[in-house]
Short mmCIF file of C-alpha atoms in Angstrom, two decimals:
data_model
loop_
_atom_site.label_atom_id
_atom_site.label_comp_id
_atom_site.label_asym_id
_atom_site.label_seq_id
_atom_site.Cartn_x
_atom_site.Cartn_y
_atom_site.Cartn_z
CA UNK A 20 14.14 15.65 -27.34
CA UNK A 21 12.17 12.54 -28.44
CA UNK A 22 9.10 11.36 -26.57
CA UNK A 23 11.04 8.35 -25.27
CA UNK A 24 13.82 10.58 -23.98
CA UNK A 25 11.32 12.91 -22.34
CA UNK A 26 9.58 10.03 -20.56
CA UNK A 27 12.88 8.50 -19.50
CA UNK A 28 14.08 11.80 -18.01
CA UNK A 29 10.92 12.20 -15.95
CA UNK A 30 10.97 8.59 -14.76
CA UNK A 31 14.65 8.74 -13.89
CA UNK A 32 13.77 11.47 -11.40
CA UNK A 33 10.50 10.03 -10.15
CA UNK A 34 11.47 6.37 -9.75
CA UNK A 35 14.40 6.85 -7.35
CA UNK A 36 12.60 5.69 -4.24
CA UNK A 37 12.89 7.95 -1.21
CA UNK A 38 16.04 9.60 -2.58
CA UNK A 39 16.30 13.40 -2.37
CA UNK A 40 14.90 14.96 -5.53
CA UNK A 41 17.49 16.69 -7.72
CA UNK A 42 17.26 20.46 -7.44
CA UNK A 43 16.35 20.74 -11.13
CA UNK A 44 13.64 18.10 -11.00
CA UNK A 45 10.43 20.09 -10.91
CA UNK A 46 7.35 18.83 -9.11
CA UNK A 47 5.58 18.84 -12.47
CA UNK A 48 8.00 16.16 -13.69
CA UNK A 49 7.23 13.95 -10.71
CA UNK A 50 3.49 14.30 -11.28
CA UNK A 51 3.82 13.84 -15.04
CA UNK A 52 5.72 10.58 -14.59
CA UNK A 53 2.94 9.24 -12.38
CA UNK A 54 0.29 10.41 -14.86
CA UNK A 55 1.99 8.76 -17.84
CA UNK A 56 2.46 5.44 -16.08
CA UNK A 57 -1.09 5.34 -14.76
CA UNK A 58 -2.34 6.34 -18.21
CA UNK A 59 -0.43 3.50 -19.86
CA UNK A 60 -1.52 1.01 -17.19
CA UNK A 61 -5.18 2.01 -17.56
CA UNK A 62 -5.06 1.90 -21.36
CA UNK A 63 -3.43 -1.53 -21.36
CA UNK A 64 -5.93 -2.87 -18.84
CA UNK A 65 -8.65 -1.96 -21.35
CA UNK A 66 -6.89 -2.85 -24.59
CA UNK A 67 -4.70 -5.76 -23.41
CA UNK A 68 -1.75 -4.95 -25.66
CA UNK A 69 0.81 -6.45 -23.28
CA UNK A 70 1.19 -9.99 -22.03
CA UNK A 71 0.15 -10.63 -18.43
CA UNK A 72 3.81 -10.62 -17.39
CA UNK A 73 4.56 -7.29 -19.05
CA UNK A 74 1.33 -5.77 -17.75
CA UNK A 75 2.30 -6.78 -14.22
CA UNK A 76 5.67 -5.14 -14.77
CA UNK A 77 3.96 -1.93 -15.89
CA UNK A 78 1.71 -2.04 -12.82
CA UNK A 79 4.74 -2.34 -10.54
CA UNK A 80 6.38 0.69 -12.16
CA UNK A 81 3.21 2.76 -11.75
CA UNK A 82 3.10 1.85 -8.06
CA UNK A 83 6.78 2.63 -7.64
CA UNK A 84 6.45 6.02 -9.34
CA UNK A 85 3.53 6.93 -7.11
CA UNK A 86 5.49 5.87 -4.05
CA UNK A 87 8.44 8.02 -5.04
CA UNK A 88 6.24 11.00 -5.81
CA UNK A 89 4.46 10.71 -2.46
CA UNK A 90 7.78 11.30 -0.74
CA UNK A 91 8.63 14.39 -2.79
CA UNK A 92 5.49 16.33 -3.73
CA UNK A 93 2.19 16.97 -1.91
CA UNK A 94 -0.16 13.99 -1.79
CA UNK A 95 -2.85 16.14 -3.39
CA UNK A 96 -0.67 16.50 -6.50
CA UNK A 97 -0.07 12.75 -6.60
CA UNK A 98 -3.80 12.07 -6.34
CA UNK A 99 -4.46 14.56 -9.14
CA UNK A 100 -1.84 12.88 -11.34
CA UNK A 101 -3.34 9.43 -10.71
CA UNK A 102 -6.82 10.73 -11.48
CA UNK A 103 -5.66 12.49 -14.65
CA UNK A 104 -3.79 9.41 -15.83
CA UNK A 105 -6.79 7.18 -15.21
CA UNK A 106 -9.13 9.48 -17.13
CA UNK A 107 -6.67 9.84 -20.01
CA UNK A 108 -6.04 6.09 -20.18
CA UNK A 109 -9.75 5.31 -20.33
CA UNK A 110 -10.18 7.78 -23.19
CA UNK A 111 -7.39 6.33 -25.34
CA UNK A 112 -8.56 4.25 -28.32
CA UNK A 113 -7.33 0.68 -28.66
CA UNK A 114 -5.28 1.30 -31.80
CA UNK A 115 -1.70 1.13 -33.04
CA UNK A 116 -0.83 4.58 -31.70
CA UNK A 117 -1.95 3.72 -28.18
CA UNK A 118 -0.16 0.39 -28.39
CA UNK A 119 3.05 2.22 -29.28
CA UNK A 120 2.56 4.71 -26.43
CA UNK A 121 2.09 1.89 -23.92
CA UNK A 122 5.17 0.05 -25.18
CA UNK A 123 7.31 3.21 -25.11
CA UNK A 124 6.16 4.08 -21.60
CA UNK A 125 7.00 0.59 -20.35
CA UNK A 126 10.43 0.66 -21.99
CA UNK A 127 11.26 4.13 -20.65
CA UNK A 128 10.20 3.15 -17.14
CA UNK A 129 12.20 -0.08 -17.35
CA UNK A 130 15.34 1.77 -18.43
CA UNK A 131 14.92 4.34 -15.67
CA UNK A 132 14.43 1.61 -13.07
CA UNK A 133 17.58 -0.15 -14.23
CA UNK A 134 19.51 3.08 -13.95
CA UNK A 135 18.27 3.91 -10.46
CA UNK A 136 18.71 0.34 -9.19
CA UNK A 137 22.25 0.20 -10.52
CA UNK A 138 23.11 3.32 -8.56
CA UNK A 139 21.77 1.97 -5.27
CA UNK A 140 23.99 0.22 -2.73
CA UNK A 141 23.22 -3.49 -2.57
CA UNK A 142 22.51 -3.45 1.14
CA UNK A 143 20.09 -1.08 2.84
CA UNK A 144 21.03 1.53 5.42
CA UNK A 145 21.02 0.54 9.05
CA UNK A 146 18.12 2.93 9.64
CA UNK A 147 16.05 1.01 7.08
CA UNK A 148 16.91 -2.26 8.81
CA UNK A 149 15.74 -0.85 12.11
CA UNK A 150 12.43 0.17 10.56
CA UNK A 151 11.94 -3.33 9.15
CA UNK A 152 12.68 -4.95 12.50
CA UNK A 153 10.05 -2.76 14.14
CA UNK A 154 7.54 -3.53 11.39
CA UNK A 155 4.86 -5.71 12.95
CA UNK A 156 3.41 -7.04 9.70
CA UNK A 157 5.67 -9.99 8.92
CA UNK A 158 9.31 -10.62 9.81
CA UNK A 159 12.53 -11.73 8.13
CA UNK A 160 12.28 -15.34 9.34
CA UNK A 161 8.85 -15.95 7.82
CA UNK A 162 8.41 -18.22 4.80
CA UNK A 163 8.25 -16.55 1.41
CA UNK A 164 4.54 -17.42 1.05
CA UNK A 165 3.72 -15.92 4.44
CA UNK A 166 5.87 -12.87 3.75
CA UNK A 167 4.14 -12.31 0.41
CA UNK A 168 0.72 -12.73 2.01
CA UNK A 169 1.39 -10.11 4.68
CA UNK A 170 2.74 -7.75 2.02
CA UNK A 171 -0.36 -8.25 -0.11
CA UNK A 172 -2.62 -7.59 2.90
CA UNK A 173 -0.73 -4.40 3.69
CA UNK A 174 -0.82 -3.15 0.11
CA UNK A 175 -4.52 -3.96 -0.15
CA UNK A 176 -5.12 -1.69 2.84
CA UNK A 177 -2.99 1.02 1.25
CA UNK A 178 -4.90 0.87 -2.04
CA UNK A 179 -8.13 1.17 -0.05
CA UNK A 180 -6.65 4.15 1.79
CA UNK A 181 -5.57 5.79 -1.46
CA UNK A 182 -9.16 5.68 -2.72
CA UNK A 183 -11.11 6.22 0.51
CA UNK A 184 -8.73 8.63 2.30
CA UNK A 185 -9.28 7.53 5.88
CA UNK A 186 -5.87 8.83 7.05
CA UNK A 187 -4.36 12.29 7.12
CA UNK A 188 -1.99 13.36 4.34
CA UNK A 189 1.08 12.92 6.58
CA UNK A 190 -0.10 9.50 7.77
CA UNK A 191 -0.71 8.48 4.17
CA UNK A 192 2.88 9.27 3.21
CA UNK A 193 4.27 7.42 6.24
CA UNK A 194 2.08 4.43 5.41
CA UNK A 195 3.33 4.30 1.84
CA UNK A 196 6.98 4.54 2.86
CA UNK A 197 6.45 1.41 4.93
CA UNK A 198 4.83 -0.27 1.93
CA UNK A 199 7.84 0.67 -0.21
CA UNK A 200 10.24 -0.72 2.38
CA UNK A 201 8.30 -3.98 2.52
CA UNK A 202 8.10 -4.09 -1.28
CA UNK A 203 11.86 -3.81 -1.70
CA UNK A 204 12.49 -6.46 0.94
CA UNK A 205 10.02 -8.86 -0.67
CA UNK A 206 11.51 -8.25 -4.13
CA UNK A 207 14.86 -9.50 -2.81
CA UNK A 208 13.13 -12.67 -1.63
CA UNK A 209 10.85 -13.60 -4.52
CA UNK A 210 11.69 -11.23 -7.40
CA UNK A 211 10.07 -8.13 -8.83
CA UNK A 212 7.70 -10.05 -11.10
CA UNK A 213 6.17 -11.93 -8.18
CA UNK A 214 5.89 -8.70 -6.22
CA UNK A 215 4.09 -7.09 -9.16
CA UNK A 216 1.57 -9.95 -9.19
CA UNK A 217 1.02 -9.56 -5.44
CA UNK A 218 0.53 -5.83 -5.91
CA UNK A 219 -1.93 -6.28 -8.74
CA UNK A 220 -3.95 -8.83 -6.75
CA UNK A 221 -4.03 -6.45 -3.78
CA UNK A 222 -5.22 -3.59 -5.97
CA UNK A 223 -7.99 -5.72 -7.48
CA UNK A 224 -9.15 -6.82 -4.03
CA UNK A 225 -9.11 -3.22 -2.80
CA UNK A 226 -11.08 -1.99 -5.81
CA UNK A 227 -13.86 -4.45 -4.96
CA UNK A 228 -14.47 -2.78 -1.59
CA UNK A 229 -16.72 0.21 -0.96
CA UNK A 230 -15.49 2.98 1.33
CA UNK A 231 -17.17 2.44 4.68
CA UNK A 232 -16.60 2.05 8.37
CA UNK A 233 -15.27 -1.42 7.61
CA UNK A 234 -12.59 -0.10 5.26
CA UNK A 235 -11.69 2.57 7.79
CA UNK A 236 -11.11 -0.13 10.40
CA UNK A 237 -9.05 -2.14 7.89
CA UNK A 238 -6.82 0.81 7.07
CA UNK A 239 -6.39 1.81 10.70
CA UNK A 240 -5.52 -1.78 11.66
CA UNK A 241 -2.89 -2.02 8.90
CA UNK A 242 -1.48 1.39 9.81
CA UNK A 243 -1.20 0.34 13.47
CA UNK A 244 0.27 -3.07 12.57
CA UNK A 245 2.95 -1.27 10.57
CA UNK A 246 4.06 0.39 13.77
CA UNK A 247 3.03 3.87 12.61
#
């Protein structure tokens, strides 16, 4: 099996948001998909092989893979995969081989996303609609700008939580499922590219904060506002 085929197979399992994992999809495949995407994202952040648009797309796939993995394998394994991918990405040289790896990872993730999206029903389940109606951060009748802003604020709090770990493991997973639900809703409004930019801005803002009592209050407020 070629490297591209191997990556695609892992992503096809890991990127199907909140869907039951196939019986033959090992936890190692979920974690490896997250690691490879984070590795490519980190390497491209350093080396700037991709255009801003393509880098944003890669960022969105890394976030989506982590979200999917959080619903299927222990959060500790997801954290380990993110950490391993970050370390590996920072160690990669900015050369033709790394450029090819980044491009192949992006293409494999894109193909897997297309496959999983094509298999989804266009409308969400009634249970998902009920969750969105109960979601206190934003509502369906808000403007797109307001909706995007509330999404970005929520994701910023989640990125802070992912690094600072103010919540329990179970709370962390519940929090991210709400983020995923909001992400999918916003993508239908403004498109996946715009959502990727919002996500990247939120991550940058979160990275600028130090873990403290202030970040704990931020995370708890977002968690409460999400109705969790």
